[in-house]
Short mmCIF file of C-alpha atoms in Angstrom, two decimals:
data_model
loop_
_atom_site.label_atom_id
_atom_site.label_comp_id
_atom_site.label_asym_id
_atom_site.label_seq_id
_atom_site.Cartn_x
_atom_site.Cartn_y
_atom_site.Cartn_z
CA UNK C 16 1.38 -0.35 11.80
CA UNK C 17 -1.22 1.85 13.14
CA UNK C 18 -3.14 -1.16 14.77
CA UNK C 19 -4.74 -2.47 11.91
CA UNK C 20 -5.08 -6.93 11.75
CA UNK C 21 -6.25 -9.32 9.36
CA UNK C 22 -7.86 -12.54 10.21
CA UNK C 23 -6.99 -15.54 9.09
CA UNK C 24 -3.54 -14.85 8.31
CA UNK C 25 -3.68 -17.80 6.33
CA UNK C 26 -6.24 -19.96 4.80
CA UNK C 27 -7.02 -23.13 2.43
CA UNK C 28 -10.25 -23.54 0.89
CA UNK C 29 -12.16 -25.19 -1.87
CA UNK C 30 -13.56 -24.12 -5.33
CA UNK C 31 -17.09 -23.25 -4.36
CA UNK C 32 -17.01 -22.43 -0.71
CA UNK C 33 -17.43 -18.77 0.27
CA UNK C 34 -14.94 -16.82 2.16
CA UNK C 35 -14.82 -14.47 4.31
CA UNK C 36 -11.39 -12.11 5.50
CA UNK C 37 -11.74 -9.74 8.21
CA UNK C 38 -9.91 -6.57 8.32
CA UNK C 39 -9.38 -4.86 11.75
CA UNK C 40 -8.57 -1.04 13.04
CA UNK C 41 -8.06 0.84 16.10
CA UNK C 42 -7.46 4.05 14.87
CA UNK C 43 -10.97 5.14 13.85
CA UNK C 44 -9.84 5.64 10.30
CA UNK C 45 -13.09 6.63 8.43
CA UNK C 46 -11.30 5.17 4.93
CA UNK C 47 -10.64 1.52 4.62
CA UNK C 48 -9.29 -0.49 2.08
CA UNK C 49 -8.72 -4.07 0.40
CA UNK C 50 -6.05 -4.85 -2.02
CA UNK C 51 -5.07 -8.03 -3.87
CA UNK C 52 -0.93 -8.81 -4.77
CA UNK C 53 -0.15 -11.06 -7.47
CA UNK C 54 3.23 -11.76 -9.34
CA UNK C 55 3.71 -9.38 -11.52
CA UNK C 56 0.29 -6.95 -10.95
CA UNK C 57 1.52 -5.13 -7.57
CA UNK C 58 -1.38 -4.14 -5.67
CA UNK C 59 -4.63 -4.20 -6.98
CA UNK C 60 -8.09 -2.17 -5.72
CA UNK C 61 -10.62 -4.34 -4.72
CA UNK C 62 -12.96 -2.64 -2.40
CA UNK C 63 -13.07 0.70 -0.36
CA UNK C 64 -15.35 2.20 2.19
CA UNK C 65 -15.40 5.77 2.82
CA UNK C 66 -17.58 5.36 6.18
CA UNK C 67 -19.99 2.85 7.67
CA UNK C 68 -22.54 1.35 5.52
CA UNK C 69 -20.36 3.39 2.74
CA UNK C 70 -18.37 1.31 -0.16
CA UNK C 71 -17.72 1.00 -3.58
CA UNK C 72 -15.56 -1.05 -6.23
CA UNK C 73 -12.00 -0.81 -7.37
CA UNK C 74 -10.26 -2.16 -10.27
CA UNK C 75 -10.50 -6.07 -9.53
CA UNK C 76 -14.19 -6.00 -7.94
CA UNK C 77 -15.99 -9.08 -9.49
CA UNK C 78 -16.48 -11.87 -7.23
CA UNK C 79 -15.92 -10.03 -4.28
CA UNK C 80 -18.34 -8.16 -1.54
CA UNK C 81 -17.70 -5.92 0.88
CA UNK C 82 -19.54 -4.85 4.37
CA UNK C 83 -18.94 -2.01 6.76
CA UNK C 84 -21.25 -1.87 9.64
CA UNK C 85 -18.95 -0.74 12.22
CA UNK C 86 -16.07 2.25 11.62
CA UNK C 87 -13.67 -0.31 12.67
CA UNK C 88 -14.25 -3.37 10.77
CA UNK C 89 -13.85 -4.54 7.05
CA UNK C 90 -15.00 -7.54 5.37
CA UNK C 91 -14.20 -8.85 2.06
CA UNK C 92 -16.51 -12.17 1.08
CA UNK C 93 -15.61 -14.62 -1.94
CA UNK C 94 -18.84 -15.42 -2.41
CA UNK C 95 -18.08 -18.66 -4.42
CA UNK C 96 -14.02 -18.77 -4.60
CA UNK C 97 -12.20 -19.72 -8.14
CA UNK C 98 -8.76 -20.56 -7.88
CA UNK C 99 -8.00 -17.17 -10.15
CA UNK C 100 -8.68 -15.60 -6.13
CA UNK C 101 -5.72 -17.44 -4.74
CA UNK C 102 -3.68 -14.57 -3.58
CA UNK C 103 -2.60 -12.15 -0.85
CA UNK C 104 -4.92 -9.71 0.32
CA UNK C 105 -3.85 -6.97 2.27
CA UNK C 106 -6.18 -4.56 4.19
CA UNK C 107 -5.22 -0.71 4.33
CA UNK C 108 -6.81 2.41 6.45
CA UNK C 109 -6.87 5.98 6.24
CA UNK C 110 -7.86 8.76 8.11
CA UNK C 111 -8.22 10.91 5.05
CA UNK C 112 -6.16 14.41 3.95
CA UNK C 113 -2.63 14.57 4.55
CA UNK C 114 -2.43 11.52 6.99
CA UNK C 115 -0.90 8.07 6.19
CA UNK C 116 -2.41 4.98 4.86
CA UNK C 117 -1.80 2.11 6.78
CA UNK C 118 -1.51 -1.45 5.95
CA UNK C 119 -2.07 -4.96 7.72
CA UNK C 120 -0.14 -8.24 7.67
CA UNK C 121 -1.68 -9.41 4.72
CA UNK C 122 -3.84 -12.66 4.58
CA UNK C 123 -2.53 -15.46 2.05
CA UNK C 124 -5.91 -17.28 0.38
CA UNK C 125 -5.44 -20.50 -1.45
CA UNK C 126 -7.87 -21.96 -2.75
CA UNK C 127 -7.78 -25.44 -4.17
CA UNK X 28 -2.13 4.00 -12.63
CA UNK X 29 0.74 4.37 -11.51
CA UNK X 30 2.34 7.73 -11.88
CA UNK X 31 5.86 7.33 -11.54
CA UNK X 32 9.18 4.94 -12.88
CA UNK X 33 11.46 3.32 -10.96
CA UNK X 34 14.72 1.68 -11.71
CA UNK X 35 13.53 -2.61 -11.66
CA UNK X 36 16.54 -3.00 -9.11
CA UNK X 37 19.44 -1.57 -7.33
CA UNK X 38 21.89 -2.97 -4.59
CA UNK X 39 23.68 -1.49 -1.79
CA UNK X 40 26.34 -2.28 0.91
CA UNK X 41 25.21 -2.58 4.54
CA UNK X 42 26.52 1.03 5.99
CA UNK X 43 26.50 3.14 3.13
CA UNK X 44 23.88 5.34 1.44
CA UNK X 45 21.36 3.78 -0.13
CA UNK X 46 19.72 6.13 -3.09
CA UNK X 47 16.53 5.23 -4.76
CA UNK X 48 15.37 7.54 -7.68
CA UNK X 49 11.87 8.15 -8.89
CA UNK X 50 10.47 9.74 -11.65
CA UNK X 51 7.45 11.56 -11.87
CA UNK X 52 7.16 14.15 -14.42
CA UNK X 53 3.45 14.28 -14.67
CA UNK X 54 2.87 15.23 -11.12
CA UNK X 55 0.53 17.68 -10.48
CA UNK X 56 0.56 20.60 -7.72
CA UNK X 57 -1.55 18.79 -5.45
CA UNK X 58 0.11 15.36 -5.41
CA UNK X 59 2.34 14.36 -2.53
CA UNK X 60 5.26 11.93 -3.40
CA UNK X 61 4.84 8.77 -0.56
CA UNK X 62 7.34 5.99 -0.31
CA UNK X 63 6.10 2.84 0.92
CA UNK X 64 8.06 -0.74 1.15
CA UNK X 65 7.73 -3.58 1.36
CA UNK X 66 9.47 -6.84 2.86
CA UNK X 67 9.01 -10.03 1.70
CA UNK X 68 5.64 -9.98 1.23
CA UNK X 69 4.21 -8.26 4.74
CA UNK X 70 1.95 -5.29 4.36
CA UNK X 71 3.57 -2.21 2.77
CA UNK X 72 5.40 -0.29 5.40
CA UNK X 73 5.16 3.56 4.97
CA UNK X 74 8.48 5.33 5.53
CA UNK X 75 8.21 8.87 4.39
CA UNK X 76 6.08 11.62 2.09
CA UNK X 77 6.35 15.12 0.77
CA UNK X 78 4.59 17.66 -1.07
CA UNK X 79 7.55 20.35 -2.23
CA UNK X 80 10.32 20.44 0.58
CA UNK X 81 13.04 18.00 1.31
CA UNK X 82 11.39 15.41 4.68
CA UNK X 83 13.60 13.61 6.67
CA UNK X 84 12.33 11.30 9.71
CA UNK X 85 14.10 8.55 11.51
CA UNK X 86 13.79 6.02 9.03
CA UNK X 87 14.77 8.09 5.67
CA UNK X 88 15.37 11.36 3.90
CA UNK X 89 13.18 12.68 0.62
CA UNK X 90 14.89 15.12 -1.92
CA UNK X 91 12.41 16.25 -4.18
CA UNK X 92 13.52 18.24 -6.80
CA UNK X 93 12.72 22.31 -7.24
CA UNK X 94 10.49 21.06 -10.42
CA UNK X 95 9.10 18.63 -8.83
CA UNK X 96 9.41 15.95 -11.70
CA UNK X 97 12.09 13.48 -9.61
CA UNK X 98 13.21 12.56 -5.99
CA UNK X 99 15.38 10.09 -4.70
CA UNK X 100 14.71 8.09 -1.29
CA UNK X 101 17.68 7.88 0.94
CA UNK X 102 18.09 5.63 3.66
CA UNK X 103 21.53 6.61 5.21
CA UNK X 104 23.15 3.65 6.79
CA UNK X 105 21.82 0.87 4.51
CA UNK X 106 21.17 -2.67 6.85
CA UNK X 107 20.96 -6.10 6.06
CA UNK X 108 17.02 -5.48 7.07
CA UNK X 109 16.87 -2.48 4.68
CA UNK X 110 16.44 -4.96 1.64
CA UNK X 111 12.84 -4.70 0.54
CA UNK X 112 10.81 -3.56 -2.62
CA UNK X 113 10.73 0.08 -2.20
CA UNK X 114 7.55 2.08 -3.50
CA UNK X 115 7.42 5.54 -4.75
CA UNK X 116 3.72 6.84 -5.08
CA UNK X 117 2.53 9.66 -5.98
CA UNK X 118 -1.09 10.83 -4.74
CA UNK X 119 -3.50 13.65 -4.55
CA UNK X 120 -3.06 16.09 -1.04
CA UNK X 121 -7.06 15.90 -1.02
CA UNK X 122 -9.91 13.02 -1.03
CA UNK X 123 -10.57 13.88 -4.77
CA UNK X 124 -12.06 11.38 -6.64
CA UNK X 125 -9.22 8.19 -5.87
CA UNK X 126 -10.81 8.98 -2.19
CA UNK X 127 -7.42 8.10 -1.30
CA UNK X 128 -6.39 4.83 -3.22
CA UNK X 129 -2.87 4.22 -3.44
CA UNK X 130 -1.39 3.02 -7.19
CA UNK X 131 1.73 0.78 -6.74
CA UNK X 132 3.39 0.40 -9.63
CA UNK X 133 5.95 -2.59 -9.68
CA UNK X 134 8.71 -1.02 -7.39
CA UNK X 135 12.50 -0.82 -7.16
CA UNK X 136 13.77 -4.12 -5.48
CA UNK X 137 16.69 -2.97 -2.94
CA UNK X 138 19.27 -5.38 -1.88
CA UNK X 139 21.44 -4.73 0.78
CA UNK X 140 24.83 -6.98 0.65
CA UNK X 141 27.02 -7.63 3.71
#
C-alpha cells in the first residue's frame, strides 16, 4: 500500500553482528514508523520520526537506532543483534491528521 | 494500549455477511475508530475508519453506534481471501502526543469457510 518497501525482506544473521533494515516511501509522508510482531505481543513501537533528522523511542526501543536523513527513508540498526530481536518488523508511514497509516511487507530477522 | 475488545475469533461462510464487533467504551470525542487487517503475516492492510457516521468504501462498511462505545466491521460477501486477523483501533483525529502511533491489540481472527 501507498508505495512504501522494506529491504531485505528476509534475513539470517549472527549474535553480534549489526543490522541494518531499510524502510522505503513514495508518498512524502512526514511520519514514519517501525514496529516489531511477536506471538502473542501484536505490534510493538519501536521507533518513529516525525520529520528528517526528527525521531524518538517507542515502547520496545533498547537495542535499536534509528536515522532519518531523507523524508523518504527509514532505518532501523541492531547495533549488536540478540536472538530476543528475531522477529518481524514492519515499517509504517503517515502523512499526519485524518489520513491513513500505511504499512510495508514486513521484513522477517532471524538471528542465530 | 490498546483501547478496544474484540471477540479472540469468529468464522464465516464464503458469500454471506461477515460481522466483526468492537468495543470501545472509553473512546473519547476526538478518536476515530480504524480497522486494519491483516493476512498471514504481511503488513496490516487498512480497510476503513470513522469518527461518528456510518463509512462504507469498496472493501467494507463501519456502523458505529449513536454513543459511540461499539461498531461492528462488515464485509458483505465474505471470500475465501477475506480470512485474516482483523484490527479495530481506535486513535486520536489529531497528532496529539501518540504523534500518530497505532495500538494493536491482539485482534479478532476471521475465518472464512467454503
Amino acid at each position: 500500500d501507498a508505495g512504501i518497501t522494506q529491504s531485505p525482506r528476509h534475513k539470517v544473521t549472527e549474535t553480534g553482528t549489526p543490522v541494518t533494515l531499510r524502510c522505503h516511501q513514495t508518498e512524502n509522508h512526514r511520519y514514519m514508523y517501525w514496529y516489531r510482531q511477536d506471538p502473542g505481543h501484536g505490534l510493538r513501537l519501536i521507533h518513529y520520526s516525525y520529520g528528517v533528522k526528527d525521531t524518538d523511542k517507542g515502547e520496545v526501543s533498547d537495542g535499536y537506532s534509528v536515522s532519518r536523513s531523507k523524508t523518504e527513508d527509514f532505518l532501523l540498526t541492531l547495533e549488536s543483534a540478540t536472538s530476543s530481536q528475531t522477529s518481524v518488523y514492519f515499517c509504517a508511514s503517515w502523512a499526519g491528521k485524518g489520513e491513513t497509516q500505511y504499512f510495508g511487507p514486513g521484513t522477517r530477522l532471524l538471528v542465530l | 494500549d490498546a483501547k478496544t475488545t474484540q471477540p479472540t475469533s469468529m468464522d464465516c461462510a464464503e458469500g454471506r455477511a461477515a460481522n466483526l464487533p468492537c468495543n470501545h467504551s472509553t473512546i473519547s470525542g476526538n478518536e476515530y475508530v480504524y480497522w486494519y487487517r491483516q493476512i498471514h503475516s504481511q503488513g496490516p492492510q487498512y480497510i476503513i475508519h470513522g469518527l461518528k457516521n456510518n463509512e462504507t468504501n469498496e472493501m467494507a462498511s463501519l456502523i458505529i453506534t449513536e454513543d459511540r462505545k461499539s461498531s461492528t466491521l462488515i464485509l458483505p460477501h465474505a471470500t475465501l481471501r477475506d480470512t485474516a486477523v482483523y484490527y479495530c483501533i481506535v486513535r486520536p483525529s489529531d497528532r496529539g502526543s501518540t504523534l500518530g502511533r497505532l495500538y494493536f491489540g491482539r485482534g479478532t481472527q476471521l475465518t472464512v469457510w467454503p
